[in-house]
CSV table of C-alpha atoms in Angstrom, one decimal:
chain,number,residue,atom,x,y,z
Z,533,GLY,CA,-10.5,13.9,5.3
Z,534,ALA,CA,-11.6,11.6,2.5
Z,535,VAL,CA,-11.5,7.9,3.0
Z,536,VAL,CA,-9.9,5.3,0.7
Z,537,SER,CA,-10.3,1.6,1.5
Z,538,GLN,CA,-8.5,-1.4,0.3
Z,539,HIS,CA,-9.4,-5.1,0.4
Z,540,PRO,CA,-7.9,-7.4,1.4
Z,541,SER,CA,-5.5,-5.9,3.9
Z,542,TRP,CA,-3.3,-8.9,3.6
Z,543,VAL,CA,-3.2,-12.0,1.5
Z,544,ILE,CA,-1.1,-15.1,1.1
Z,545,CYS,CA,-1.1,-17.0,-2.2
Z,546,LYS,CA,0.8,-19.7,-3.9
Z,547,SER,CA,3.1,-19.1,-6.9
Z,548,GLY,CA,1.3,-19.2,-10.1
Z,549,THR,CA,-2.1,-18.0,-8.8
Z,550,SER,CA,-3.7,-14.6,-9.3
Z,551,VAL,CA,-4.7,-12.2,-6.7
Z,552,LYS,CA,-7.1,-9.3,-6.9
Z,553,ILE,CA,-6.9,-6.2,-4.7
Z,554,GLU,CA,-9.7,-3.7,-4.5
Z,555,CYS,CA,-9.4,0.0,-3.9
Z,556,ARG,CA,-12.5,2.1,-3.1
Z,557,SER,CA,-13.0,5.8,-2.5
Z,558,LEU,CA,-15.7,5.8,0.1
Z,559,ASP,CA,-17.0,9.3,0.3
Z,560,PHE,CA,-15.9,10.9,-3.0
Z,561,GLN,CA,-15.7,10.2,-6.6
Z,562,ALA,CA,-12.2,9.6,-8.0
Z,563,THR,CA,-11.7,9.9,-11.7
Z,564,THR,CA,-8.0,9.0,-11.1
Z,565,MET,CA,-6.5,6.4,-8.8
Z,566,PHE,CA,-2.9,5.4,-8.4
Z,567,TRP,CA,-1.3,2.1,-7.6
Z,568,TYR,CA,2.0,2.1,-5.7
Z,569,ARG,CA,4.3,-0.6,-4.5
Z,570,GLN,CA,6.4,-0.2,-1.4
Z,571,PHE,CA,9.4,-2.3,-0.4
Z,572,PRO,CA,10.5,-2.4,3.3
Z,573,LYS,CA,12.0,0.9,4.4
Z,574,LYS,CA,11.7,2.3,0.9
Z,575,SER,CA,9.5,5.0,-0.5
Z,576,LEU,CA,6.4,4.6,-2.7
Z,577,MET,CA,7.0,3.4,-6.2
Z,578,LEU,CA,4.3,4.4,-8.6
Z,579,MET,CA,3.2,1.5,-10.7
Z,580,ALA,CA,0.4,2.9,-12.7
Z,581,THR,CA,-2.2,5.6,-13.0
Z,582,SER,CA,-5.8,4.5,-13.4
Z,583,ASN,CA,-8.4,6.6,-15.0
Z,584,GLU,CA,-12.1,5.7,-14.9
Z,585,GLY,CA,-13.3,4.2,-18.1
Z,586,SER,CA,-10.0,4.1,-19.8
Z,587,LYS,CA,-6.8,2.0,-19.9
Z,588,ALA,CA,-4.3,2.4,-17.1
Z,589,THR,CA,-1.0,4.2,-17.8
Z,590,TYR,CA,1.9,2.1,-16.5
Z,591,GLU,CA,5.2,3.4,-15.4
Z,592,GLN,CA,8.3,2.3,-17.2
Z,593,GLY,CA,9.4,-1.2,-16.1
Z,594,VAL,CA,6.0,-2.3,-14.8
Z,595,GLU,CA,4.5,-5.2,-16.7
Z,596,LYS,CA,1.0,-4.4,-17.7
Z,597,ASP,CA,0.2,-8.0,-18.5
Z,598,LYS,CA,1.2,-9.0,-15.1
Z,599,PHE,CA,-0.4,-6.2,-13.1
Z,600,LEU,CA,-3.9,-5.8,-14.5
Z,601,ILE,CA,-5.7,-2.7,-13.5
Z,602,ASN,CA,-9.3,-2.0,-14.0
Z,603,HIS,CA,-11.1,1.2,-13.1
Z,604,ALA,CA,-14.7,0.3,-13.7
Z,605,SER,CA,-16.4,3.1,-11.7
Z,606,LEU,CA,-15.7,6.4,-10.1
Z,607,THR,CA,-15.2,4.7,-6.7
Z,608,LEU,CA,-13.5,1.4,-7.6
Z,609,SER,CA,-10.2,0.4,-9.1
Z,610,THR,CA,-8.8,-3.1,-9.0
Z,611,LEU,CA,-5.2,-4.4,-9.3
Z,612,THR,CA,-4.8,-8.1,-10.3
Z,613,VAL,CA,-1.4,-9.7,-9.8
Z,614,THR,CA,-1.4,-12.5,-12.3
Z,615,SER,CA,0.7,-15.6,-12.1
Z,616,ALA,CA,2.2,-14.4,-8.9
Z,617,HIS,CA,5.8,-15.1,-8.0
Z,618,PRO,CA,7.6,-14.8,-4.6
Z,619,GLU,CA,9.3,-11.6,-5.9
Z,620,ASP,CA,5.9,-10.0,-6.2
Z,621,SER,CA,5.6,-10.1,-2.5
Z,622,SER,CA,5.3,-6.5,-1.4
Z,623,PHE,CA,3.0,-3.9,0.1
Z,624,TYR,CA,0.6,-2.5,-2.5
Z,625,ILE,CA,-1.0,0.8,-1.8
Z,626,CYS,CA,-3.7,2.6,-3.8
Z,627,SER,CA,-4.5,6.2,-3.7
Z,628,ALA,CA,-7.3,8.4,-5.1
Z,629,ILE,CA,-7.4,12.1,-5.8
Z,630,THR,CA,-10.3,14.5,-5.3
Z,631,GLY,CA,-11.3,16.6,-8.2
Z,632,GLY,CA,-10.3,20.1,-9.3
Z,633,PRO,CA,-7.0,21.9,-9.8
Z,634,ASN,CA,-6.3,21.9,-6.1
Z,635,TYR,CA,-6.7,18.2,-5.8
Z,636,GLU,CA,-5.8,16.3,-2.7
Z,637,GLN,CA,-4.4,12.8,-2.7
Z,638,TYR,CA,-5.6,10.2,-0.2
Z,639,PHE,CA,-4.1,6.8,0.4
Z,640,GLY,CA,-5.6,3.4,1.2
Z,641,PRO,CA,-4.3,1.4,4.1
Z,642,GLY,CA,-2.3,-0.9,1.9
Z,643,THR,CA,-2.4,-4.6,1.1
Z,644,ARG,CA,0.4,-6.9,2.1
Z,645,LEU,CA,0.9,-9.6,-0.5
Z,646,THR,CA,3.0,-12.7,0.3
Z,647,VAL,CA,3.5,-15.2,-2.4
Z,648,THR,CA,4.8,-18.6,-1.3
M,567,GLN,CA,19.4,13.9,-9.7
M,568,LYS,CA,16.1,13.1,-8.0
M,569,GLU,CA,13.4,15.7,-8.3
M,570,VAL,CA,12.8,15.5,-4.5
M,571,GLU,CA,15.5,14.7,-2.0
M,572,GLN,CA,14.6,14.0,1.6
M,573,ASP,CA,17.0,13.9,4.6
M,574,PRO,CA,17.3,10.1,5.0
M,575,GLY,CA,17.4,9.7,8.7
M,576,PRO,CA,16.6,7.7,10.7
M,577,LEU,CA,16.1,10.1,13.5
M,578,SER,CA,15.8,9.2,17.2
M,579,VAL,CA,14.8,11.9,19.7
M,580,PRO,CA,13.7,12.0,23.3
M,581,GLU,CA,10.1,12.8,24.1
M,582,GLY,CA,9.4,16.5,24.1
M,583,ALA,CA,12.1,17.4,21.6
M,584,ILE,CA,11.6,19.5,18.6
M,585,VAL,CA,12.0,17.6,15.3
M,586,SER,CA,12.9,19.0,12.0
M,587,LEU,CA,12.3,17.0,8.8
M,588,ASN,CA,13.6,18.4,5.5
M,589,CYS,CA,13.3,18.1,1.8
M,590,THR,CA,14.7,19.9,-1.2
M,591,TYR,CA,13.3,19.9,-4.7
M,592,SER,CA,14.7,20.8,-8.1
M,593,ASN,CA,11.7,21.8,-10.3
M,594,SER,CA,10.4,25.3,-9.7
M,595,ALA,CA,7.1,24.2,-11.5
M,596,PHE,CA,6.1,22.4,-8.3
M,597,GLN,CA,3.4,24.3,-6.6
M,598,TYR,CA,1.9,22.3,-3.8
M,599,PHE,CA,3.7,20.8,-0.9
M,600,MET,CA,2.5,18.0,1.3
M,601,TRP,CA,3.7,16.0,4.3
M,602,TYR,CA,2.5,12.5,4.9
M,603,ARG,CA,2.9,10.3,8.0
M,604,GLN,CA,3.1,6.5,7.5
M,605,TYR,CA,3.0,4.1,10.4
M,606,SER,CA,4.5,0.7,10.0
M,607,ARG,CA,2.4,-1.5,7.7
M,608,LYS,CA,-0.1,1.2,7.0
M,609,GLY,CA,-0.8,3.5,4.1
M,610,PRO,CA,0.4,7.2,4.2
M,611,GLU,CA,-2.0,9.7,5.7
M,612,LEU,CA,-2.0,13.4,4.8
M,613,LEU,CA,-0.7,15.6,7.6
M,614,MET,CA,-0.1,19.0,6.0
M,615,TYR,CA,-0.8,20.7,2.7
M,616,THR,CA,0.4,24.1,1.6
M,617,TYR,CA,1.0,26.0,-1.6
M,618,SER,CA,2.7,29.2,-0.6
M,619,SER,CA,6.0,30.2,0.9
M,620,GLY,CA,6.0,30.7,4.6
M,621,ASN,CA,4.7,28.8,7.6
M,622,LYS,CA,1.5,26.8,8.2
M,623,GLU,CA,0.7,25.6,11.6
M,624,ASP,CA,-1.6,22.8,12.8
M,625,GLY,CA,-1.3,22.0,16.4
M,626,ARG,CA,2.2,20.7,17.1
M,627,PHE,CA,3.1,20.6,13.4
M,628,THR,CA,4.4,23.4,11.3
M,629,ALA,CA,5.1,23.1,7.6
M,630,GLN,CA,7.6,25.6,6.2
M,631,VAL,CA,8.1,26.3,2.5
M,632,ASP,CA,10.9,28.4,1.0
M,633,LYS,CA,10.3,28.5,-2.7
M,634,SER,CA,13.3,30.7,-3.4
M,635,SER,CA,15.6,28.0,-2.0
M,636,LYS,CA,13.3,25.1,-3.1
M,637,TYR,CA,13.3,23.8,0.5
M,638,ILE,CA,10.5,22.5,2.7
M,639,SER,CA,10.5,21.5,6.3
M,640,LEU,CA,8.1,19.9,8.8
M,641,PHE,CA,8.6,20.8,12.4
M,642,ILE,CA,7.1,18.8,15.2
M,643,ARG,CA,7.0,20.5,18.6
M,644,ASP,CA,6.8,18.6,21.9
M,645,SER,CA,7.3,15.3,20.1
M,646,GLN,CA,5.4,12.3,21.5
M,647,PRO,CA,6.1,8.5,21.2
M,648,SER,CA,3.0,8.4,19.0
M,649,ASP,CA,4.8,10.6,16.5
M,650,SER,CA,7.1,7.7,15.7
M,651,ALA,CA,6.6,6.9,12.1
M,652,THR,CA,8.0,7.5,8.6
M,653,TYR,CA,7.4,11.0,7.3
M,654,LEU,CA,7.2,11.5,3.5
M,655,CYS,CA,7.4,14.9,1.8
M,656,ALA,CA,5.5,15.1,-1.5
M,657,ILE,CA,5.6,17.9,-4.0
M,658,LYS,CA,2.9,18.4,-6.7
M,659,GLY,CA,3.1,20.2,-10.0
M,660,ALA,CA,2.8,19.7,-13.7
M,661,GLY,CA,0.1,17.1,-13.1
M,662,LYS,CA,2.0,14.8,-10.9
M,663,SER,CA,3.1,14.2,-7.4
M,664,THR,CA,6.6,13.2,-6.5
M,665,PHE,CA,7.5,11.7,-3.1
M,666,GLY,CA,10.7,11.8,-1.1
M,667,ASP,CA,12.1,8.5,0.2
M,668,GLY,CA,10.9,9.2,3.7
M,669,THR,CA,12.5,9.8,7.1
M,670,THR,CA,11.9,7.4,9.9
M,671,LEU,CA,11.4,9.1,13.2
M,672,THR,CA,11.5,7.4,16.6
M,673,VAL,CA,10.5,9.3,19.7
M,674,LYS,CA,11.7,7.7,22.9
M,675,PRO,CA,9.7,8.1,26.1
């Protein structure tokens, strides 16, 4: 199946700093990518939908000024957590969809963020 | 009411058992049905994908869809310790995918 990578796989940062997470579709072009957050033993919570070349669409309750999403190319989307707080510590997962009406959704391996 | 409800688990079975994982959904506009497996601290990986009522087999895994009852299942035969993971159902339609909360399965050797 298609491959989606994320970098870094884990990161520790101090409160108040910003962290950037990259999501890449390695063997297909993804016009749409999604960013999810997952708490321990909980399901995926969609944060935003990212379309190449346009502004991301954020889900209700997600602060767009705090979670900056950029989808600069058909294979790369980035999520920047700005002014991080300990409550932002979580597992962040991106996913990308292949084209066409019968699209398939593939997930990255996730990035574990710990804010101290 | 959630659009997708998944049996919460956790499930613990002995090696070799048949496992049944189940989800129900409420919106008949949903057309595509997926099962994902997620190991601890990893992203979900697509296991099965189907769009019609009936059964779809892939090795030890069988995905079953009953559109009239809005019910989907994943069966795992001859379960192995390596099958221990969280299984997520996902249902797609109307331009979006909706996930169940996941069922954590432990297969004991």
